[in-house]
Amino acid sequence: MFPTSRSRAVAAAAAGAVLVMTCGCGGGSGSGSGDTVTVTVGFVNGAHSDFHTCLQGAVEMAAEVAGAELTTANSQQDPARELAHIKAMVSQDVDVLIVQTVDAEKLKDGIAVARGANVPIFLTSVVGDDTADILGAVVVDLKKAGRLDAGWVGSDAGGRQVEVGVIAGAPGAASDLLVSGFTEALPPNAKVVVNAPAMFDPVKAEGVATRAIRAHPGLDYVFVANEERALAARDAFDATGAKGVKIVTINGTHRGLAAIKDGRVSATVTNSPLTNGRMAVKNALTLLSDEPAPKIATVPLTLVTRKNLDHAPPCCP
């Protein structure tokens, strides 16, 4: 993918960065002999939620440990902004671009831009069906995460006929996969009576929750596609007197785990952004140096309730 002379220099630098990361030592790879090259990594994040903030912290930490130079940007859930950031980083001649995409389908334009400039793209969390044009990815099985939450609902409900609500995120990419995994895995006795997007916005999530409980006062469970929005929904339910609605969600952030502990949330699925970010930097640099690493790696998932809260994996650096 790279011109030959540049490829050899970058591969040597990447190999050195991976060695530094594996040893767990600090220090940049740019010191030493005059022909040593520092690997430059661009990271385009997708939003400013707790998950995204922890993911960025993990990427920053891993890049520093590896001795790589890092440039970051945030798309704020806007595919057009994401494409602009990718173009800007490509123009800065980064060696590899890590992207937490807003929409895997619309990312195709960004991949084409990077490919045209011989800059490899490595994805976090989600990946499209065609992986031929990317360097690699560290992904979260979001449909599985949804299934895990649905399994908890089914187990908790037993054979009772129950009403279930879904407060989704933004259409496309992560939210669609989460919601489909959840709804498809619900048992026949669980009926979805509301399914509405909240655009990963706490205020909108609160509004969706308020309208949902007014329209369906018998609501038993709600799946929310993000812990911050789950807590906003909890506030809305409590304000309307619907404290018995049980909420399931995803991420495993410190706020989400605290909500499990105090009972505001019944279950969450941890898809540790700390693990995601560390694996992304390590695998991207390893693949960049032509060393063996899985092209598509998967972040482990854990369903967390009060019963196993003490064993929840760490979320943030």
PDB file of N, CA, C and O in Angstrom, residues 47-52 77 167-169 198-206 209 224-235 247 249 251 255:
ATOM      1  N   ALA A  47     -17.688  10.557  18.777  1.00  0.00           N
ATOM      2  CA  ALA A  47     -18.594  11.347  19.615  1.00  0.00           C
ATOM      3  C   ALA A  47     -17.873  11.712  20.910  1.00  0.00           C
ATOM      4  O   ALA A  47     -16.667  11.453  21.060  1.00  0.00           O
ATOM      5  N   HIS A  48     -18.636  12.291  21.851  1.00  0.00           N
ATOM      6  CA  HIS A  48     -18.047  12.724  23.127  1.00  0.00           C
ATOM      7  C   HIS A  48     -18.690  12.024  24.322  1.00  0.00           C
ATOM      8  O   HIS A  48     -18.641  12.538  25.432  1.00  0.00           O
ATOM      9  N   SER A  49     -19.289  10.860  24.121  1.00  0.00           N
ATOM     10  CA  SER A  49     -19.898  10.131  25.235  1.00  0.00           C
ATOM     11  C   SER A  49     -18.812   9.594  26.162  1.00  0.00           C
ATOM     12  O   SER A  49     -17.615   9.650  25.853  1.00  0.00           O
ATOM     13  N   ASP A  50     -19.222   9.045  27.302  1.00  0.00           N
ATOM     14  CA  ASP A  50     -18.255   8.439  28.214  1.00  0.00           C
ATOM     15  C   ASP A  50     -17.438   7.368  27.509  1.00  0.00           C
ATOM     16  O   ASP A  50     -16.222   7.253  27.695  1.00  0.00           O
ATOM     17  N   PHE A  51     -18.122   6.535  26.716  1.00  0.00           N
ATOM     18  CA  PHE A  51     -17.420   5.477  25.985  1.00  0.00           C
ATOM     19  C   PHE A  51     -16.346   6.065  25.080  1.00  0.00           C
ATOM     20  O   PHE A  51     -15.196   5.616  25.078  1.00  0.00           O
ATOM     21  N   HIS A  52     -16.710   7.071  24.289  1.00  0.00           N
ATOM     22  CA  HIS A  52     -15.764   7.660  23.338  1.00  0.00           C
ATOM     23  C   HIS A  52     -14.602   8.353  24.051  1.00  0.00           C
ATOM     24  O   HIS A  52     -13.464   8.319  23.586  1.00  0.00           O
ATOM     25  N   GLN A  77     -20.617  12.668  15.725  1.00  0.00           N
ATOM     26  CA  GLN A  77     -21.729  11.933  15.107  1.00  0.00           C
ATOM     27  C   GLN A  77     -22.122  12.449  13.724  1.00  0.00           C
ATOM     28  O   GLN A  77     -23.234  12.198  13.249  1.00  0.00           O
ATOM     29  N   ILE A 167     -34.817   2.416  23.388  1.00  0.00           N
ATOM     30  CA  ILE A 167     -34.358   3.776  23.126  1.00  0.00           C
ATOM     31  C   ILE A 167     -33.036   3.646  22.391  1.00  0.00           C
ATOM     32  O   ILE A 167     -31.991   3.350  22.990  1.00  0.00           O
ATOM     33  N   ALA A 168     -33.085   3.813  21.084  1.00  0.00           N
ATOM     34  CA  ALA A 168     -31.929   3.584  20.230  1.00  0.00           C
ATOM     35  C   ALA A 168     -31.002   4.795  20.241  1.00  0.00           C
ATOM     36  O   ALA A 168     -31.283   5.824  20.868  1.00  0.00           O
ATOM     37  N   GLY A 169     -29.883   4.668  19.522  1.00  0.00           N
ATOM     38  CA  GLY A 169     -28.966   5.785  19.385  1.00  0.00           C
ATOM     39  C   GLY A 169     -29.265   6.542  18.110  1.00  0.00           C
ATOM     40  O   GLY A 169     -30.402   6.955  17.862  1.00  0.00           O
ATOM     41  N   ALA A 198     -32.777   8.170  19.995  1.00  0.00           N
ATOM     42  CA  ALA A 198     -32.506   9.333  20.852  1.00  0.00           C
ATOM     43  C   ALA A 198     -31.215  10.024  20.426  1.00  0.00           C
ATOM     44  O   ALA A 198     -30.756  10.946  21.107  1.00  0.00           O
ATOM     45  N   MET A 199     -30.626   9.565  19.335  1.00  0.00           N
ATOM     46  CA  MET A 199     -29.446  10.200  18.737  1.00  0.00           C
ATOM     47  C   MET A 199     -28.266  10.298  19.712  1.00  0.00           C
ATOM     48  O   MET A 199     -27.436  11.190  19.620  1.00  0.00           O
ATOM     49  N   PHE A 200     -28.183   9.358  20.661  1.00  0.00           N
ATOM     50  CA  PHE A 200     -27.123   9.359  21.679  1.00  0.00           C
ATOM     51  C   PHE A 200     -27.069  10.683  22.435  1.00  0.00           C
ATOM     52  O   PHE A 200     -26.015  11.123  22.867  1.00  0.00           O
ATOM     53  N   ASP A 201     -28.239  11.304  22.601  1.00  0.00           N
ATOM     54  CA  ASP A 201     -28.345  12.591  23.287  1.00  0.00           C
ATOM     55  C   ASP A 201     -29.153  12.396  24.563  1.00  0.00           C
ATOM     56  O   ASP A 201     -30.305  11.946  24.508  1.00  0.00           O
ATOM     57  N   PRO A 202     -28.613  12.747  25.746  1.00  0.00           N
ATOM     58  CA  PRO A 202     -29.333  12.527  27.003  1.00  0.00           C
ATOM     59  C   PRO A 202     -30.678  13.248  27.065  1.00  0.00           C
ATOM     60  O   PRO A 202     -31.654  12.696  27.586  1.00  0.00           O
ATOM     61  N   VAL A 203     -30.728  14.465  26.561  1.00  0.00           N
ATOM     62  CA  VAL A 203     -31.987  15.218  26.599  1.00  0.00           C
ATOM     63  C   VAL A 203     -33.040  14.524  25.744  1.00  0.00           C
ATOM     64  O   VAL A 203     -34.207  14.375  26.146  1.00  0.00           O
ATOM     65  N   LYS A 204     -32.643  14.084  24.558  1.00  0.00           N
ATOM     66  CA  LYS A 204     -33.586  13.389  23.683  1.00  0.00           C
ATOM     67  C   LYS A 204     -33.992  12.046  24.278  1.00  0.00           C
ATOM     68  O   LYS A 204     -35.153  11.619  24.159  1.00  0.00           O
ATOM     69  N   ALA A 205     -33.032  11.358  24.934  1.00  0.00           N
ATOM     70  CA  ALA A 205     -33.354  10.079  25.569  1.00  0.00           C
ATOM     71  C   ALA A 205     -34.388  10.272  26.671  1.00  0.00           C
ATOM     72  O   ALA A 205     -35.310   9.464  26.836  1.00  0.00           O
ATOM     73  N   GLU A 206     -34.247  11.355  27.420  1.00  0.00           N
ATOM     74  CA  GLU A 206     -35.209  11.654  28.482  1.00  0.00           C
ATOM     75  C   GLU A 206     -36.592  11.909  27.892  1.00  0.00           C
ATOM     76  O   GLU A 206     -37.611  11.453  28.426  1.00  0.00           O
ATOM     77  N   ALA A 209     -38.098   8.598  26.708  1.00  0.00           N
ATOM     78  CA  ALA A 209     -38.542   7.817  27.863  1.00  0.00           C
ATOM     79  C   ALA A 209     -39.849   8.355  28.432  1.00  0.00           C
ATOM     80  O   ALA A 209     -40.766   7.592  28.777  1.00  0.00           O
ATOM     81  N   VAL A 224     -31.588   0.573  26.387  1.00  0.00           N
ATOM     82  CA  VAL A 224     -31.058   1.870  25.944  1.00  0.00           C
ATOM     83  C   VAL A 224     -29.654   1.645  25.398  1.00  0.00           C
ATOM     84  O   VAL A 224     -28.813   1.015  26.056  1.00  0.00           O
ATOM     85  N   ALA A 225     -29.385   2.172  24.207  1.00  0.00           N
ATOM     86  CA  ALA A 225     -28.159   1.842  23.483  1.00  0.00           C
ATOM     87  C   ALA A 225     -26.916   2.600  23.944  1.00  0.00           C
ATOM     88  O   ALA A 225     -25.972   2.780  23.174  1.00  0.00           O
ATOM     89  N   ASN A 226     -26.903   3.038  25.213  1.00  0.00           N
ATOM     90  CA  ASN A 226     -25.761   3.771  25.736  1.00  0.00           C
ATOM     91  C   ASN A 226     -26.049   4.089  27.202  1.00  0.00           C
ATOM     92  O   ASN A 226     -27.173   4.443  27.547  1.00  0.00           O
ATOM     93  N   GLU A 227     -25.058   3.970  28.068  1.00  0.00           N
ATOM     94  CA  GLU A 227     -25.297   4.143  29.502  1.00  0.00           C
ATOM     95  C   GLU A 227     -25.677   5.572  29.893  1.00  0.00           C
ATOM     96  O   GLU A 227     -26.528   5.773  30.762  1.00  0.00           O
ATOM     97  N   GLU A 228     -25.063   6.559  29.275  1.00  0.00           N
ATOM     98  CA  GLU A 228     -25.418   7.937  29.604  1.00  0.00           C
ATOM     99  C   GLU A 228     -26.895   8.205  29.320  1.00  0.00           C
ATOM    100  O   GLU A 228     -27.592   8.852  30.107  1.00  0.00           O
ATOM    101  N   ARG A 229     -27.361   7.690  28.200  1.00  0.00           N
ATOM    102  CA  ARG A 229     -28.754   7.877  27.829  1.00  0.00           C
ATOM    103  C   ARG A 229     -29.658   7.007  28.711  1.00  0.00           C
ATOM    104  O   ARG A 229     -30.793   7.368  29.002  1.00  0.00           O
ATOM    105  N   ALA A 230     -29.124   5.873  29.156  1.00  0.00           N
ATOM    106  CA  ALA A 230     -29.885   5.023  30.079  1.00  0.00           C
ATOM    107  C   ALA A 230     -30.150   5.757  31.389  1.00  0.00           C
ATOM    108  O   ALA A 230     -31.247   5.678  31.963  1.00  0.00           O
ATOM    109  N   LEU A 231     -29.173   6.496  31.870  1.00  0.00           N
ATOM    110  CA  LEU A 231     -29.335   7.238  33.115  1.00  0.00           C
ATOM    111  C   LEU A 231     -30.314   8.400  32.934  1.00  0.00           C
ATOM    112  O   LEU A 231     -31.081   8.733  33.847  1.00  0.00           O
ATOM    113  N   ALA A 232     -30.297   9.002  31.754  1.00  0.00           N
ATOM    114  CA  ALA A 232     -31.279  10.060  31.463  1.00  0.00           C
ATOM    115  C   ALA A 232     -32.682   9.474  31.423  1.00  0.00           C
ATOM    116  O   ALA A 232     -33.643  10.072  31.930  1.00  0.00           O
ATOM    117  N   ALA A 233     -32.814   8.285  30.826  1.00  0.00           N
ATOM    118  CA  ALA A 233     -34.116   7.616  30.790  1.00  0.00           C
ATOM    119  C   ALA A 233     -34.576   7.262  32.203  1.00  0.00           C
ATOM    120  O   ALA A 233     -35.758   7.394  32.537  1.00  0.00           O
ATOM    121  N   ARG A 234     -33.630   6.819  33.041  1.00  0.00           N
ATOM    122  CA  ARG A 234     -33.971   6.507  34.425  1.00  0.00           C
ATOM    123  C   ARG A 234     -34.552   7.722  35.145  1.00  0.00           C
ATOM    124  O   ARG A 234     -35.551   7.616  35.868  1.00  0.00           O
ATOM    125  N   ASP A 235     -33.933   8.879  34.940  1.00  0.00           N
ATOM    126  CA  ASP A 235     -34.432  10.110  35.549  1.00  0.00           C
ATOM    127  C   ASP A 235     -35.859  10.405  35.093  1.00  0.00           C
ATOM    128  O   ASP A 235     -36.709  10.831  35.895  1.00  0.00           O
ATOM    129  N   ILE A 247     -34.056  -1.212  33.402  1.00  0.00           N
ATOM    130  CA  ILE A 247     -33.270  -0.750  32.254  1.00  0.00           C
ATOM    131  C   ILE A 247     -32.070  -1.652  32.034  1.00  0.00           C
ATOM    132  O   ILE A 247     -31.355  -2.015  32.980  1.00  0.00           O
ATOM    133  N   THR A 249     -28.602  -1.968  29.274  1.00  0.00           N
ATOM    134  CA  THR A 249     -27.854  -1.068  28.393  1.00  0.00           C
ATOM    135  C   THR A 249     -26.495  -1.671  28.053  1.00  0.00           C
ATOM    136  O   THR A 249     -26.290  -2.887  28.202  1.00  0.00           O
ATOM    137  N   ASN A 251     -21.974  -0.682  27.726  1.00  0.00           N
ATOM    138  CA  ASN A 251     -20.706   0.066  27.780  1.00  0.00           C
ATOM    139  C   ASN A 251     -19.834  -0.306  28.960  1.00  0.00           C
ATOM    140  O   ASN A 251     -18.658  -0.527  28.820  1.00  0.00           O
ATOM    141  N   ARG A 255     -19.803   5.286  35.326  1.00  0.00           N
ATOM    142  CA  ARG A 255     -21.151   5.729  35.693  1.00  0.00           C
ATOM    143  C   ARG A 255     -22.173   4.609  35.534  1.00  0.00           C
ATOM    144  O   ARG A 255     -23.108   4.473  36.335  1.00  0.00           O
TER     145      ARG A 255
END
